[in-house]
Amino acid sequence: MTTEDMAQEQSLYRQILGRRWDDVPASIRALHGRPEGHATFRGRAVIERGGSIGARLVASILGFPRAGADVPVEIHFACGKGLEVWTRRFGGKVLRSSQQGAKRRNEELLAEDFGPFRVLCALEPRENRLHLSVRAWSFLGLPLPLLFAPGGRTFEEDRDGLFHFHVEVESPLTGLIVRYRGWLRPAGEPTDDL
């Protein structure tokens, strides 16, 4: 079996993290651990939207969900051959992206595509969290200035064995565009007791 074959038998996040995979808490490994197939996770989220005209316009164009205090969330993963397609449902709103590995300056990164935009992120395990830090971005393959990249605190964490997420998308031009945070568990487990 070649090294490439062995890598394809590992999940995308495990390939990117390499030896650091074992530093990631179990609830995060459970969500990102499958190399092939489908999985669904469900939970709840709080969603905030930025108030500026620019932030509202960008959020609408990119299809981010509306603000809400106790929004049902479902994420379906389709994984195979180093690619993951994420279909996120926030209430009735659907947000899709695809993820794959990328290399930049000898750093293993996560590339996430939202329509014509690609964002490259470093995966950084620290304590009980997995941080995602933007390293570069592009539009239709054309590099864009990092200064204007969508940023904000984005991390996944384990709280008492339960997967939690915190995603912020903001820009120096618009301020906060969207922030969503909440929890997820495998679809077969009850979600109404938290």
PDB file of C-alpha atoms in Angstrom, residues 27-144:
ATOM      1  CA  SER A  27     -15.973  14.816  20.175  1.00  0.00           C
ATOM      2  CA  ILE A  28     -14.123  16.783  17.467  1.00  0.00           C
ATOM      3  CA  ARG A  29     -12.418  13.621  16.126  1.00  0.00           C
ATOM      4  CA  ALA A  30     -15.850  11.932  15.985  1.00  0.00           C
ATOM      5  CA  LEU A  31     -17.225  14.702  13.769  1.00  0.00           C
ATOM      6  CA  HIS A  32     -14.156  14.874  11.488  1.00  0.00           C
ATOM      7  CA  GLY A  33     -13.057  11.242  11.636  1.00  0.00           C
ATOM      8  CA  ARG A  34     -14.604   9.532   8.619  1.00  0.00           C
ATOM      9  CA  PRO A  35     -12.547   9.166   5.430  1.00  0.00           C
ATOM     10  CA  GLU A  36     -15.513   8.081   3.265  1.00  0.00           C
ATOM     11  CA  GLY A  37     -19.277   7.964   3.412  1.00  0.00           C
ATOM     12  CA  HIS A  38     -22.029  10.121   4.816  1.00  0.00           C
ATOM     13  CA  ALA A  39     -22.869  11.373   8.292  1.00  0.00           C
ATOM     14  CA  THR A  40     -25.381  13.775   9.794  1.00  0.00           C
ATOM     15  CA  PHE A  41     -25.076  15.766  13.011  1.00  0.00           C
ATOM     16  CA  ARG A  42     -27.836  17.819  14.645  1.00  0.00           C
ATOM     17  CA  GLY A  43     -27.994  20.444  17.357  1.00  0.00           C
ATOM     18  CA  ARG A  44     -28.896  24.043  18.141  1.00  0.00           C
ATOM     19  CA  ALA A  45     -27.282  27.420  17.452  1.00  0.00           C
ATOM     20  CA  VAL A  46     -27.410  31.105  18.269  1.00  0.00           C
ATOM     21  CA  ILE A  47     -26.915  33.230  15.161  1.00  0.00           C
ATOM     22  CA  GLU A  48     -26.007  36.920  15.119  1.00  0.00           C
ATOM     23  CA  ARG A  49     -25.792  39.115  12.018  1.00  0.00           C
ATOM     24  CA  GLY A  50     -23.791  42.288  11.540  1.00  0.00           C
ATOM     25  CA  GLY A  51     -25.727  45.542  11.462  1.00  0.00           C
ATOM     26  CA  SER A  52     -23.913  47.550   8.788  1.00  0.00           C
ATOM     27  CA  ILE A  53     -25.351  47.803   5.286  1.00  0.00           C
ATOM     28  CA  GLY A  54     -22.207  46.184   3.870  1.00  0.00           C
ATOM     29  CA  ALA A  55     -22.386  43.294   6.346  1.00  0.00           C
ATOM     30  CA  ARG A  56     -26.056  42.660   5.578  1.00  0.00           C
ATOM     31  CA  LEU A  57     -25.360  42.740   1.839  1.00  0.00           C
ATOM     32  CA  VAL A  58     -22.405  40.309   2.056  1.00  0.00           C
ATOM     33  CA  ALA A  59     -24.361  37.955   4.354  1.00  0.00           C
ATOM     34  CA  SER A  60     -27.264  37.891   1.889  1.00  0.00           C
ATOM     35  CA  ILE A  61     -25.035  37.328  -1.161  1.00  0.00           C
ATOM     36  CA  LEU A  62     -23.167  34.469   0.536  1.00  0.00           C
ATOM     37  CA  GLY A  63     -26.380  32.928   1.869  1.00  0.00           C
ATOM     38  CA  PHE A  64     -25.618  33.099   5.585  1.00  0.00           C
ATOM     39  CA  PRO A  65     -28.553  32.323   7.906  1.00  0.00           C
ATOM     40  CA  ARG A  66     -30.693  34.974   9.586  1.00  0.00           C
ATOM     41  CA  ALA A  67     -30.264  35.871  13.255  1.00  0.00           C
ATOM     42  CA  GLY A  68     -31.971  33.626  15.776  1.00  0.00           C
ATOM     43  CA  ALA A  69     -31.696  32.570  19.422  1.00  0.00           C
ATOM     44  CA  ASP A  70     -32.441  28.824  19.374  1.00  0.00           C
ATOM     45  CA  VAL A  71     -32.089  27.700  15.770  1.00  0.00           C
ATOM     46  CA  PRO A  72     -32.161  23.991  14.865  1.00  0.00           C
ATOM     47  CA  VAL A  73     -28.970  22.987  13.021  1.00  0.00           C
ATOM     48  CA  GLU A  74     -28.245  19.991  10.842  1.00  0.00           C
ATOM     49  CA  ILE A  75     -24.941  19.318   9.091  1.00  0.00           C
ATOM     50  CA  HIS A  76     -24.643  16.552   6.528  1.00  0.00           C
ATOM     51  CA  PHE A  77     -21.167  15.427   5.448  1.00  0.00           C
ATOM     52  CA  ALA A  78     -20.412  13.571   2.223  1.00  0.00           C
ATOM     53  CA  CYS A  79     -16.779  12.424   2.384  1.00  0.00           C
ATOM     54  CA  GLY A  80     -14.570  10.664  -0.112  1.00  0.00           C
ATOM     55  CA  LYS A  81     -11.185  10.822  -1.857  1.00  0.00           C
ATOM     56  CA  GLY A  82      -9.912  13.728   0.237  1.00  0.00           C
ATOM     57  CA  LEU A  83     -12.994  15.896  -0.368  1.00  0.00           C
ATOM     58  CA  GLU A  84     -15.815  16.743   2.036  1.00  0.00           C
ATOM     59  CA  VAL A  85     -19.065  18.385   0.978  1.00  0.00           C
ATOM     60  CA  TRP A  86     -20.833  20.081   3.885  1.00  0.00           C
ATOM     61  CA  THR A  87     -24.542  20.854   3.702  1.00  0.00           C
ATOM     62  CA  ARG A  88     -25.507  22.991   6.687  1.00  0.00           C
ATOM     63  CA  ARG A  89     -29.160  23.696   7.550  1.00  0.00           C
ATOM     64  CA  PHE A  90     -29.923  26.483   9.968  1.00  0.00           C
ATOM     65  CA  GLY A  91     -33.689  26.279  10.387  1.00  0.00           C
ATOM     66  CA  GLY A  92     -34.826  26.443   6.758  1.00  0.00           C
ATOM     67  CA  LYS A  93     -31.638  28.052   5.378  1.00  0.00           C
ATOM     68  CA  VAL A  94     -29.116  25.848   3.527  1.00  0.00           C
ATOM     69  CA  LEU A  95     -25.411  26.744   3.261  1.00  0.00           C
ATOM     70  CA  ARG A  96     -23.101  24.460   1.256  1.00  0.00           C
ATOM     71  CA  SER A  97     -19.348  24.334   0.926  1.00  0.00           C
ATOM     72  CA  SER A  98     -16.657  21.849   0.026  1.00  0.00           C
ATOM     73  CA  GLN A  99     -13.397  21.217   1.827  1.00  0.00           C
ATOM     74  CA  GLN A 100     -10.132  19.628   0.776  1.00  0.00           C
ATOM     75  CA  GLY A 101      -6.466  19.718   1.677  1.00  0.00           C
ATOM     76  CA  ALA A 102      -4.090  22.323   0.265  1.00  0.00           C
ATOM     77  CA  LYS A 103      -0.433  23.157   0.684  1.00  0.00           C
ATOM     78  CA  ARG A 104       0.978  26.653   0.944  1.00  0.00           C
ATOM     79  CA  ARG A 105       4.564  27.426   1.861  1.00  0.00           C
ATOM     80  CA  ASN A 106       5.048  23.854   3.140  1.00  0.00           C
ATOM     81  CA  GLU A 107       2.055  24.203   5.484  1.00  0.00           C
ATOM     82  CA  GLU A 108      -0.809  21.701   5.327  1.00  0.00           C
ATOM     83  CA  LEU A 109      -4.022  23.731   5.157  1.00  0.00           C
ATOM     84  CA  LEU A 110      -7.766  23.254   4.835  1.00  0.00           C
ATOM     85  CA  ALA A 111      -9.220  24.773   1.642  1.00  0.00           C
ATOM     86  CA  GLU A 112     -12.920  25.616   1.880  1.00  0.00           C
ATOM     87  CA  ASP A 113     -14.840  26.680  -1.211  1.00  0.00           C
ATOM     88  CA  PHE A 114     -17.980  28.815  -0.957  1.00  0.00           C
ATOM     89  CA  GLY A 115     -19.086  29.318  -4.547  1.00  0.00           C
ATOM     90  CA  PRO A 116     -16.336  31.367  -6.288  1.00  0.00           C
ATOM     91  CA  PHE A 117     -14.481  32.051  -3.011  1.00  0.00           C
ATOM     92  CA  ARG A 118     -11.764  29.819  -1.557  1.00  0.00           C
ATOM     93  CA  VAL A 119     -10.465  30.307   1.972  1.00  0.00           C
ATOM     94  CA  LEU A 120      -7.284  28.575   3.185  1.00  0.00           C
ATOM     95  CA  CYS A 121      -7.156  27.894   6.930  1.00  0.00           C
ATOM     96  CA  ALA A 122      -4.601  26.416   9.297  1.00  0.00           C
ATOM     97  CA  LEU A 123      -5.960  23.830  11.748  1.00  0.00           C
ATOM     98  CA  GLU A 124      -4.451  24.495  15.178  1.00  0.00           C
ATOM     99  CA  PRO A 125      -5.251  22.229  18.152  1.00  0.00           C
ATOM    100  CA  ARG A 126      -4.830  24.020  21.501  1.00  0.00           C
ATOM    101  CA  GLU A 127      -6.134  22.745  24.835  1.00  0.00           C
ATOM    102  CA  ASN A 128      -9.656  21.393  24.186  1.00  0.00           C
ATOM    103  CA  ARG A 129     -10.150  23.389  20.970  1.00  0.00           C
ATOM    104  CA  LEU A 130      -9.400  23.169  17.269  1.00  0.00           C
ATOM    105  CA  HIS A 131      -8.829  26.703  15.947  1.00  0.00           C
ATOM    106  CA  LEU A 132      -9.193  27.605  12.268  1.00  0.00           C
ATOM    107  CA  SER A 133      -7.002  30.553  11.227  1.00  0.00           C
ATOM    108  CA  VAL A 134      -7.286  32.152   7.782  1.00  0.00           C
ATOM    109  CA  ARG A 135      -3.976  32.116   5.869  1.00  0.00           C
ATOM    110  CA  ALA A 136      -5.140  33.189   2.373  1.00  0.00           C
ATOM    111  CA  TRP A 137      -8.213  33.612   0.204  1.00  0.00           C
ATOM    112  CA  SER A 138      -9.114  33.986  -3.456  1.00  0.00           C
ATOM    113  CA  PHE A 139     -11.975  34.748  -5.828  1.00  0.00           C
ATOM    114  CA  LEU A 140     -12.231  32.610  -8.986  1.00  0.00           C
ATOM    115  CA  GLY A 141      -8.633  31.544  -8.359  1.00  0.00           C
ATOM    116  CA  LEU A 142      -7.300  35.109  -8.122  1.00  0.00           C
ATOM    117  CA  PRO A 143      -5.530  35.809  -4.802  1.00  0.00           C
ATOM    118  CA  LEU A 144      -7.066  38.576  -2.691  1.00  0.00           C
TER     119      LEU A 144
END
